[in-house]
Amino acid sequence: INALLFAHPQAVSMARRFKTVFTLDSMKRTNKHDLQLWCFVGILNTSKVFCAAYCVMPAEESEMSYAWMMRQFKEFLGGNEPKCLITDRHPGLLAALSQAMPTTQNMICTKHVSNAVTSECKTE
């Protein structure tokens, strides 16, 4: 096994019911196995969030790995695509998203935008 997408059965039920908007982010290289842990977070109609699914993948960032993750998440949602997925602007992830979920709108996470602006505008 090179990668794994998993979720609690109750999270699967909630994700299939509230499949409009998800955020996706990862924790990279935080373990001794050099794996990435990705988290799909859904939003309920009460504006509360829930962890919909997790994906563990090798730390290498390849479009093929991202495409696998996007296809698995779509299958996890019962073959449905979310209306919107909020991510960072990683080119491999965006390419995989457009292939696996062509009708899903991608939005940029404001935290990532803020971090990019802050790092580019530092005064020395």
mmCIF file of N, CA and C in Angstrom:
data_model
loop_
_atom_site.group_PDB
_atom_site.id
_atom_site.type_symbol
_atom_site.label_atom_id
_atom_site.label_comp_id
_atom_site.label_asym_id
_atom_site.label_seq_id
_atom_site.Cartn_x
_atom_site.Cartn_y
_atom_site.Cartn_z
ATOM 1 N N ILE A 1 0.861 -1.187 0.000
ATOM 2 C CA ILE A 1 0.000 0.000 0.000
ATOM 3 C C ILE A 1 0.890 1.227 0.000
ATOM 4 N N ASN A 2 0.685 2.102 -0.976
ATOM 5 C CA ASN A 2 1.439 3.354 -1.056
ATOM 6 C C ASN A 2 0.675 4.539 -0.504
ATOM 7 N N ALA A 3 -0.648 4.474 -0.566
ATOM 8 C CA ALA A 3 -1.482 5.583 -0.114
ATOM 9 C C ALA A 3 -2.807 5.026 0.393
ATOM 10 N N LEU A 4 -3.461 5.813 1.231
ATOM 11 C CA LEU A 4 -4.705 5.351 1.839
ATOM 12 C C LEU A 4 -5.615 6.539 2.109
ATOM 13 N N LEU A 5 -6.867 6.442 1.684
ATOM 14 C CA LEU A 5 -7.886 7.427 2.023
ATOM 15 C C LEU A 5 -8.855 6.732 2.970
ATOM 16 N N PHE A 6 -9.120 7.339 4.120
ATOM 17 C CA PHE A 6 -9.976 6.686 5.106
ATOM 18 C C PHE A 6 -10.852 7.697 5.836
ATOM 19 N N ALA A 7 -11.952 7.197 6.398
ATOM 20 C CA ALA A 7 -12.893 8.048 7.124
ATOM 21 C C ALA A 7 -13.746 7.198 8.044
ATOM 22 N N HIS A 8 -14.287 7.820 9.063
ATOM 23 C CA HIS A 8 -15.235 7.175 9.965
ATOM 24 C C HIS A 8 -16.569 7.042 9.216
ATOM 25 N N PRO A 9 -17.308 5.955 9.407
ATOM 26 C CA PRO A 9 -18.591 5.785 8.703
ATOM 27 C C PRO A 9 -19.564 6.962 8.883
ATOM 28 N N GLN A 10 -19.588 7.561 10.064
ATOM 29 C CA GLN A 10 -20.468 8.718 10.284
ATOM 30 C C GLN A 10 -20.003 9.914 9.449
ATOM 31 N N ALA A 11 -18.685 10.069 9.287
ATOM 32 C CA ALA A 11 -18.154 11.151 8.457
ATOM 33 C C ALA A 11 -18.523 10.938 6.988
ATOM 34 N N VAL A 12 -18.519 9.692 6.541
ATOM 35 C CA VAL A 12 -18.911 9.373 5.164
ATOM 36 C C VAL A 12 -20.361 9.810 4.932
ATOM 37 N N SER A 13 -21.226 9.462 5.871
ATOM 38 C CA SER A 13 -22.641 9.825 5.770
ATOM 39 C C SER A 13 -22.823 11.344 5.722
ATOM 40 N N MET A 14 -22.125 12.054 6.599
ATOM 41 C CA MET A 14 -22.234 13.519 6.631
ATOM 42 C C MET A 14 -21.670 14.138 5.353
ATOM 43 N N ALA A 15 -20.548 13.620 4.851
ATOM 44 C CA ALA A 15 -19.930 14.171 3.638
ATOM 45 C C ALA A 15 -20.825 13.981 2.425
ATOM 46 N N ARG A 16 -21.502 12.843 2.356
ATOM 47 C CA ARG A 16 -22.395 12.606 1.223
ATOM 48 C C ARG A 16 -23.649 13.473 1.297
ATOM 49 N N ARG A 17 -24.035 13.847 2.495
ATOM 50 C CA ARG A 17 -25.221 14.694 2.660
ATOM 51 C C ARG A 17 -24.880 16.172 2.465
ATOM 52 N N PHE A 18 -23.729 16.591 3.011
ATOM 53 C CA PHE A 18 -23.301 17.995 2.934
ATOM 54 C C PHE A 18 -22.047 18.072 2.059
ATOM 55 N N LYS A 19 -22.235 17.906 0.766
ATOM 56 C CA LYS A 19 -21.102 17.784 -0.161
ATOM 57 C C LYS A 19 -20.846 19.043 -0.976
ATOM 58 N N THR A 20 -21.301 20.177 -0.505
ATOM 59 C CA THR A 20 -21.170 21.404 -1.284
ATOM 60 C C THR A 20 -19.761 21.984 -1.251
ATOM 61 N N VAL A 21 -19.197 22.180 -0.049
ATOM 62 C CA VAL A 21 -17.898 22.835 0.092
ATOM 63 C C VAL A 21 -16.999 22.011 1.013
ATOM 64 N N PHE A 22 -15.751 21.822 0.571
ATOM 65 C CA PHE A 22 -14.732 21.153 1.385
ATOM 66 C C PHE A 22 -13.448 21.966 1.304
ATOM 67 N N THR A 23 -12.686 21.922 2.368
ATOM 68 C CA THR A 23 -11.330 22.463 2.327
ATOM 69 C C THR A 23 -10.376 21.278 2.346
ATOM 70 N N LEU A 24 -9.205 21.474 1.790
ATOM 71 C CA LEU A 24 -8.202 20.414 1.726
ATOM 72 C C LEU A 24 -6.851 21.015 2.057
ATOM 73 N N ASP A 25 -6.183 20.437 3.034
ATOM 74 C CA ASP A 25 -4.847 20.896 3.392
ATOM 75 C C ASP A 25 -4.048 19.711 3.901
ATOM 76 N N SER A 26 -2.744 19.891 3.961
ATOM 77 C CA SER A 26 -1.893 18.780 4.377
ATOM 78 C C SER A 26 -0.895 19.201 5.434
ATOM 79 N N MET A 27 -0.414 18.204 6.134
ATOM 80 C CA MET A 27 0.714 18.339 7.037
ATOM 81 C C MET A 27 1.823 17.522 6.400
ATOM 82 N N LYS A 28 2.879 18.183 6.011
ATOM 83 C CA LYS A 28 3.937 17.517 5.265
ATOM 84 C C LYS A 28 5.119 17.181 6.152
ATOM 85 N N ARG A 29 5.640 16.007 5.937
ATOM 86 C CA ARG A 29 6.879 15.553 6.566
ATOM 87 C C ARG A 29 6.877 15.761 8.083
ATOM 88 N N THR A 30 5.799 15.348 8.713
ATOM 89 C CA THR A 30 5.704 15.496 10.164
ATOM 90 C C THR A 30 5.864 14.161 10.879
ATOM 91 N N ASN A 31 6.302 13.139 10.150
ATOM 92 C CA ASN A 31 6.461 11.830 10.772
ATOM 93 C C ASN A 31 7.736 11.160 10.255
ATOM 94 N N LYS A 32 8.137 10.115 10.929
ATOM 95 C CA LYS A 32 9.402 9.461 10.578
ATOM 96 C C LYS A 32 9.339 8.705 9.259
ATOM 97 N N HIS A 33 8.154 8.482 8.711
ATOM 98 C CA HIS A 33 8.002 7.749 7.453
ATOM 99 C C HIS A 33 7.974 8.671 6.241
ATOM 100 N N ASP A 34 8.122 9.979 6.453
ATOM 101 C CA ASP A 34 8.130 10.974 5.382
ATOM 102 C C ASP A 34 6.851 10.907 4.539
ATOM 103 N N LEU A 35 5.714 10.816 5.223
ATOM 104 C CA LEU A 35 4.407 10.769 4.567
ATOM 105 C C LEU A 35 3.666 12.084 4.792
ATOM 106 N N GLN A 36 2.764 12.394 3.891
ATOM 107 C CA GLN A 36 1.886 13.551 4.047
ATOM 108 C C GLN A 36 0.538 13.079 4.589
ATOM 109 N N LEU A 37 -0.030 13.846 5.482
ATOM 110 C CA LEU A 37 -1.387 13.585 5.950
ATOM 111 C C LEU A 37 -2.261 14.710 5.428
ATOM 112 N N TRP A 38 -3.224 14.353 4.580
ATOM 113 C CA TRP A 38 -4.172 15.306 4.016
ATOM 114 C C TRP A 38 -5.483 15.208 4.766
ATOM 115 N N CYS A 39 -6.148 16.318 4.954
ATOM 116 C CA CYS A 39 -7.442 16.332 5.639
ATOM 117 C C CYS A 39 -8.464 17.072 4.783
ATOM 118 N N PHE A 40 -9.572 16.394 4.500
ATOM 119 C CA PHE A 40 -10.720 17.003 3.823
ATOM 120 C C PHE A 40 -11.686 17.431 4.918
ATOM 121 N N VAL A 41 -12.002 18.707 4.976
ATOM 122 C CA VAL A 41 -12.901 19.244 6.004
ATOM 123 C C VAL A 41 -14.166 19.738 5.319
ATOM 124 N N GLY A 42 -15.307 19.249 5.781
ATOM 125 C CA GLY A 42 -16.597 19.646 5.233
ATOM 126 C C GLY A 42 -17.272 20.694 6.097
ATOM 127 N N ILE A 43 -18.281 21.326 5.537
ATOM 128 C CA ILE A 43 -19.017 22.369 6.244
ATOM 129 C C ILE A 43 -20.491 21.977 6.288
ATOM 130 N N LEU A 44 -21.068 21.955 7.480
ATOM 131 C CA LEU A 44 -22.479 21.612 7.665
ATOM 132 C C LEU A 44 -23.371 22.818 7.362
ATOM 133 N N ASN A 45 -24.665 22.582 7.268
ATOM 134 C CA ASN A 45 -25.606 23.682 7.021
ATOM 135 C C ASN A 45 -25.743 24.603 8.225
ATOM 136 N N THR A 46 -25.153 24.230 9.352
ATOM 137 C CA THR A 46 -25.149 25.069 10.552
ATOM 138 C C THR A 46 -23.853 25.877 10.659
ATOM 139 N N SER A 47 -23.029 25.832 9.612
ATOM 140 C CA SER A 47 -21.724 26.504 9.538
ATOM 141 C C SER A 47 -20.670 25.862 10.434
ATOM 142 N N LYS A 48 -20.966 24.712 10.983
ATOM 143 C CA LYS A 48 -19.956 23.964 11.743
ATOM 144 C C LYS A 48 -19.174 23.100 10.768
ATOM 145 N N VAL A 49 -17.945 22.767 11.143
ATOM 146 C CA VAL A 49 -17.094 21.961 10.266
ATOM 147 C C VAL A 49 -16.924 20.554 10.836
ATOM 148 N N PHE A 50 -16.575 19.625 9.948
ATOM 149 C CA PHE A 50 -16.316 18.253 10.371
ATOM 150 C C PHE A 50 -15.198 17.674 9.512
ATOM 151 N N CYS A 51 -14.421 16.780 10.081
ATOM 152 C CA CYS A 51 -13.374 16.090 9.326
ATOM 153 C C CYS A 51 -14.055 15.007 8.505
ATOM 154 N N ALA A 52 -14.061 15.185 7.192
ATOM 155 C CA ALA A 52 -14.757 14.260 6.306
ATOM 156 C C ALA A 52 -13.914 13.032 6.006
ATOM 157 N N ALA A 53 -12.639 13.237 5.681
ATOM 158 C CA ALA A 53 -11.770 12.115 5.318
ATOM 159 C C ALA A 53 -10.322 12.536 5.478
ATOM 160 N N TYR A 54 -9.481 11.528 5.585
ATOM 161 C CA TYR A 54 -8.037 11.727 5.662
ATOM 162 C C TYR A 54 -7.383 10.903 4.567
ATOM 163 N N CYS A 55 -6.243 11.377 4.109
ATOM 164 C CA CYS A 55 -5.485 10.639 3.112
ATOM 165 C C CYS A 55 -4.013 10.678 3.511
ATOM 166 N N VAL A 56 -3.385 9.515 3.529
ATOM 167 C CA VAL A 56 -1.956 9.420 3.789
ATOM 168 C C VAL A 56 -1.292 9.037 2.481
ATOM 169 N N MET A 57 -0.292 9.823 2.066
ATOM 170 C CA MET A 57 0.395 9.590 0.798
ATOM 171 C C MET A 57 1.889 9.825 0.979
ATOM 172 N N PRO A 58 2.689 9.281 0.065
ATOM 173 C CA PRO A 58 4.126 9.597 0.094
ATOM 174 C C PRO A 58 4.340 11.102 -0.041
ATOM 175 N N ALA A 59 5.421 11.593 0.530
ATOM 176 C CA ALA A 59 5.695 13.034 0.533
ATOM 177 C C ALA A 59 6.010 13.591 -0.852
ATOM 178 N N GLU A 60 6.375 12.724 -1.795
ATOM 179 C CA GLU A 60 6.644 13.215 -3.146
ATOM 180 C C GLU A 60 5.370 13.822 -3.707
ATOM 181 N N GLU A 61 5.481 15.007 -4.225
ATOM 182 C CA GLU A 61 4.304 15.711 -4.724
ATOM 183 C C GLU A 61 4.209 15.524 -6.229
ATOM 184 N N SER A 62 3.487 14.506 -6.647
ATOM 185 C CA SER A 62 3.336 14.256 -8.078
ATOM 186 C C SER A 62 1.868 14.418 -8.474
ATOM 187 N N GLU A 63 1.673 14.836 -9.707
ATOM 188 C CA GLU A 63 0.314 15.003 -10.213
ATOM 189 C C GLU A 63 -0.443 13.679 -10.169
ATOM 190 N N MET A 64 0.270 12.573 -10.385
ATOM 191 C CA MET A 64 -0.364 11.256 -10.350
ATOM 192 C C MET A 64 -0.902 10.937 -8.946
ATOM 193 N N SER A 65 -0.134 11.275 -7.910
ATOM 194 C CA SER A 65 -0.590 11.057 -6.530
ATOM 195 C C SER A 65 -1.807 11.906 -6.220
ATOM 196 N N TYR A 66 -1.764 13.168 -6.641
ATOM 197 C CA TYR A 66 -2.905 14.055 -6.405
ATOM 198 C C TYR A 66 -4.137 13.576 -7.166
ATOM 199 N N ALA A 67 -3.936 13.112 -8.392
ATOM 200 C CA ALA A 67 -5.059 12.615 -9.195
ATOM 201 C C ALA A 67 -5.699 11.409 -8.521
ATOM 202 N N TRP A 68 -4.874 10.520 -7.974
ATOM 203 C CA TRP A 68 -5.395 9.348 -7.253
ATOM 204 C C TRP A 68 -6.241 9.827 -6.073
ATOM 205 N N MET A 69 -5.723 10.780 -5.296
ATOM 206 C CA MET A 69 -6.437 11.273 -4.120
ATOM 207 C C MET A 69 -7.772 11.903 -4.521
ATOM 208 N N MET A 70 -7.793 12.704 -5.587
ATOM 209 C CA MET A 70 -9.033 13.347 -6.031
ATOM 210 C C MET A 70 -10.056 12.319 -6.509
ATOM 211 N N ARG A 71 -9.598 11.291 -7.246
ATOM 212 C CA ARG A 71 -10.522 10.238 -7.709
ATOM 213 C C ARG A 71 -11.098 9.464 -6.522
ATOM 214 N N GLN A 72 -10.250 9.167 -5.538
ATOM 215 C CA GLN A 72 -10.721 8.440 -4.361
ATOM 216 C C GLN A 72 -11.729 9.268 -3.570
ATOM 217 N N PHE A 73 -11.490 10.574 -3.464
ATOM 218 C CA PHE A 73 -12.424 11.423 -2.725
ATOM 219 C C PHE A 73 -13.756 11.524 -3.453
ATOM 220 N N LYS A 74 -13.719 11.612 -4.763
ATOM 221 C CA LYS A 74 -14.961 11.639 -5.549
ATOM 222 C C LYS A 74 -15.738 10.340 -5.341
ATOM 223 N N GLU A 75 -15.043 9.213 -5.359
ATOM 224 C CA GLU A 75 -15.697 7.925 -5.106
ATOM 225 C C GLU A 75 -16.258 7.884 -3.684
ATOM 226 N N PHE A 76 -15.506 8.432 -2.742
ATOM 227 C CA PHE A 76 -15.923 8.525 -1.348
ATOM 228 C C PHE A 76 -17.248 9.288 -1.228
ATOM 229 N N LEU A 77 -17.435 10.294 -2.096
ATOM 230 C CA LEU A 77 -18.672 11.085 -2.098
ATOM 231 C C LEU A 77 -19.781 10.424 -2.909
ATOM 232 N N GLY A 78 -19.620 9.161 -3.234
ATOM 233 C CA GLY A 78 -20.638 8.442 -3.988
ATOM 234 C C GLY A 78 -20.616 8.783 -5.467
ATOM 235 N N GLY A 79 -19.462 9.213 -5.972
ATOM 236 C CA GLY A 79 -19.345 9.573 -7.384
ATOM 237 C C GLY A 79 -19.727 11.010 -7.668
ATOM 238 N N ASN A 80 -20.094 11.751 -6.643
ATOM 239 C CA ASN A 80 -20.477 13.162 -6.801
ATOM 240 C C ASN A 80 -19.270 14.075 -6.625
ATOM 241 N N GLU A 81 -19.334 15.225 -7.255
ATOM 242 C CA GLU A 81 -18.299 16.239 -7.091
ATOM 243 C C GLU A 81 -18.806 17.331 -6.171
ATOM 244 N N PRO A 82 -17.950 17.836 -5.271
ATOM 245 C CA PRO A 82 -18.379 19.000 -4.486
ATOM 246 C C PRO A 82 -18.491 20.217 -5.393
ATOM 247 N N LYS A 83 -19.268 21.181 -4.976
ATOM 248 C CA LYS A 83 -19.391 22.409 -5.769
ATOM 249 C C LYS A 83 -18.101 23.232 -5.692
ATOM 250 N N CYS A 84 -17.441 23.197 -4.518
ATOM 251 C CA CYS A 84 -16.253 24.008 -4.303
ATOM 252 C C CYS A 84 -15.256 23.266 -3.422
ATOM 253 N N LEU A 85 -13.975 23.376 -3.767
ATOM 254 C CA LEU A 85 -12.899 22.810 -2.960
ATOM 255 C C LEU A 85 -11.893 23.932 -2.718
ATOM 256 N N ILE A 86 -11.640 24.226 -1.452
ATOM 257 C CA ILE A 86 -10.718 25.296 -1.079
ATOM 258 C C ILE A 86 -9.359 24.672 -0.804
ATOM 259 N N THR A 87 -8.334 25.121 -1.542
ATOM 260 C CA THR A 87 -6.991 24.530 -1.451
ATOM 261 C C THR A 87 -5.939 25.633 -1.509
ATOM 262 N N ASP A 88 -4.674 25.191 -1.467
ATOM 263 C CA ASP A 88 -3.596 26.112 -1.796
ATOM 264 C C ASP A 88 -3.446 26.113 -3.314
ATOM 265 N N ARG A 89 -2.475 26.780 -3.842
ATOM 266 C CA ARG A 89 -2.336 26.899 -5.298
ATOM 267 C C ARG A 89 -1.252 25.981 -5.859
ATOM 268 N N HIS A 90 -1.095 24.800 -5.306
ATOM 269 C CA HIS A 90 -0.083 23.880 -5.814
ATOM 270 C C HIS A 90 -0.468 23.436 -7.227
ATOM 271 N N PRO A 91 0.420 23.622 -8.217
ATOM 272 C CA PRO A 91 0.071 23.315 -9.608
ATOM 273 C C PRO A 91 -0.340 21.860 -9.849
ATOM 274 N N GLY A 92 0.345 20.915 -9.225
ATOM 275 C CA GLY A 92 -0.003 19.498 -9.405
ATOM 276 C C GLY A 92 -1.382 19.179 -8.868
ATOM 277 N N LEU A 93 -1.718 19.761 -7.738
ATOM 278 C CA LEU A 93 -3.035 19.547 -7.139
ATOM 279 C C LEU A 93 -4.125 20.167 -8.009
ATOM 280 N N LEU A 94 -3.883 21.358 -8.518
ATOM 281 C CA LEU A 94 -4.874 22.024 -9.368
ATOM 282 C C LEU A 94 -5.109 21.262 -10.666
ATOM 283 N N ALA A 95 -4.035 20.741 -11.255
ATOM 284 C CA ALA A 95 -4.169 19.959 -12.491
ATOM 285 C C ALA A 95 -4.966 18.685 -12.226
ATOM 286 N N ALA A 96 -4.661 18.009 -11.117
ATOM 287 C CA ALA A 96 -5.378 16.779 -10.771
ATOM 288 C C ALA A 96 -6.843 17.067 -10.484
ATOM 289 N N LEU A 97 -7.123 18.174 -9.817
ATOM 290 C CA LEU A 97 -8.504 18.549 -9.512
ATOM 291 C C LEU A 97 -9.292 18.803 -10.791
ATOM 292 N N SER A 98 -8.691 19.500 -11.745
ATOM 293 C CA SER A 98 -9.412 19.799 -12.987
ATOM 294 C C SER A 98 -9.685 18.540 -13.805
ATOM 295 N N GLN A 99 -8.836 17.526 -13.676
ATOM 296 C CA GLN A 99 -9.068 16.259 -14.388
ATOM 297 C C GLN A 99 -10.108 15.395 -13.680
ATOM 298 N N ALA A 100 -9.948 15.220 -12.369
ATOM 299 C CA ALA A 100 -10.816 14.303 -11.628
ATOM 300 C C ALA A 100 -12.181 14.905 -11.313
ATOM 301 N N MET A 101 -12.231 16.216 -11.108
ATOM 302 C CA MET A 101 -13.479 16.888 -10.744
ATOM 303 C C MET A 101 -13.641 18.163 -11.572
ATOM 304 N N PRO A 102 -13.922 18.023 -12.868
ATOM 305 C CA PRO A 102 -13.946 19.199 -13.748
ATOM 306 C C PRO A 102 -15.016 20.235 -13.424
ATOM 307 N N THR A 103 -16.096 19.852 -12.767
ATOM 308 C CA THR A 103 -17.148 20.828 -12.469
ATOM 309 C C THR A 103 -16.966 21.486 -11.103
ATOM 310 N N THR A 104 -15.983 21.031 -10.335
ATOM 311 C CA THR A 104 -15.737 21.599 -9.010
ATOM 312 C C THR A 104 -14.945 22.891 -9.134
ATOM 313 N N GLN A 105 -15.454 23.948 -8.512
ATOM 314 C CA GLN A 105 -14.751 25.231 -8.516
ATOM 315 C C GLN A 105 -13.664 25.189 -7.451
ATOM 316 N N ASN A 106 -12.469 25.651 -7.782
ATOM 317 C CA ASN A 106 -11.376 25.724 -6.820
ATOM 318 C C ASN A 106 -11.243 27.153 -6.335
ATOM 319 N N MET A 107 -11.116 27.310 -5.030
ATOM 320 C CA MET A 107 -10.880 28.632 -4.443
ATOM 321 C C MET A 107 -9.594 28.567 -3.635
ATOM 322 N N ILE A 108 -8.915 29.694 -3.541
ATOM 323 C CA ILE A 108 -7.655 29.762 -2.808
ATOM 324 C C ILE A 108 -7.944 30.037 -1.330
ATOM 325 N N CYS A 109 -7.270 29.315 -0.481
ATOM 326 C CA CYS A 109 -7.397 29.505 0.956
ATOM 327 C C CYS A 109 -6.786 30.853 1.348
ATOM 328 N N THR A 110 -7.517 31.680 2.077
ATOM 329 C CA THR A 110 -7.025 33.004 2.445
ATOM 330 C C THR A 110 -5.801 32.931 3.358
ATOM 331 N N LYS A 111 -5.684 31.864 4.133
ATOM 332 C CA LYS A 111 -4.497 31.689 4.988
ATOM 333 C C LYS A 111 -3.251 31.565 4.123
ATOM 334 N N HIS A 112 -3.336 30.790 3.042
ATOM 335 C CA HIS A 112 -2.192 30.635 2.152
ATOM 336 C C HIS A 112 -1.864 31.946 1.438
ATOM 337 N N VAL A 113 -2.875 32.699 1.053
ATOM 338 C CA VAL A 113 -2.652 33.995 0.416
ATOM 339 C C VAL A 113 -1.963 34.937 1.397
ATOM 340 N N SER A 114 -2.459 34.994 2.620
ATOM 341 C CA SER A 114 -1.880 35.869 3.637
ATOM 342 C C SER A 114 -0.425 35.503 3.917
ATOM 343 N N ASN A 115 -0.134 34.215 4.026
ATOM 344 C CA ASN A 115 1.239 33.776 4.267
ATOM 345 C C ASN A 115 2.153 34.163 3.113
ATOM 346 N N ALA A 116 1.666 34.017 1.881
ATOM 347 C CA ALA A 116 2.476 34.366 0.703
ATOM 348 C C ALA A 116 2.761 35.866 0.669
ATOM 349 N N VAL A 117 1.756 36.672 0.943
ATOM 350 C CA VAL A 117 1.942 38.125 0.943
ATOM 351 C C VAL A 117 2.916 38.530 2.040
ATOM 352 N N THR A 118 2.752 37.975 3.213
ATOM 353 C CA THR A 118 3.636 38.294 4.336
ATOM 354 C C THR A 118 5.083 37.929 4.037
ATOM 355 N N SER A 119 5.304 36.752 3.452
ATOM 356 C CA SER A 119 6.682 36.333 3.171
ATOM 357 C C SER A 119 7.307 37.164 2.054
ATOM 358 N N GLU A 120 6.510 37.634 1.103
ATOM 359 C CA GLU A 120 7.040 38.438 0.000
ATOM 360 C C GLU A 120 7.269 39.902 0.392
ATOM 361 N N CYS A 121 6.579 40.353 1.419
ATOM 362 C CA CYS A 121 6.644 41.768 1.782
ATOM 363 C C CYS A 121 7.478 42.038 3.036
ATOM 364 N N LYS A 122 8.263 41.087 3.466
ATOM 365 C CA LYS A 122 9.099 41.296 4.653
ATOM 366 C C LYS A 122 10.156 42.341 4.363
ATOM 367 N N THR A 123 10.390 43.180 5.366
ATOM 368 C CA THR A 123 11.478 44.140 5.232
ATOM 369 C C THR A 123 12.665 43.605 6.017
ATOM 370 N N GLU A 124 13.816 43.836 5.473
ATOM 371 C CA GLU A 124 15.033 43.308 6.128
ATOM 372 C C GLU A 124 15.770 44.378 6.855
#
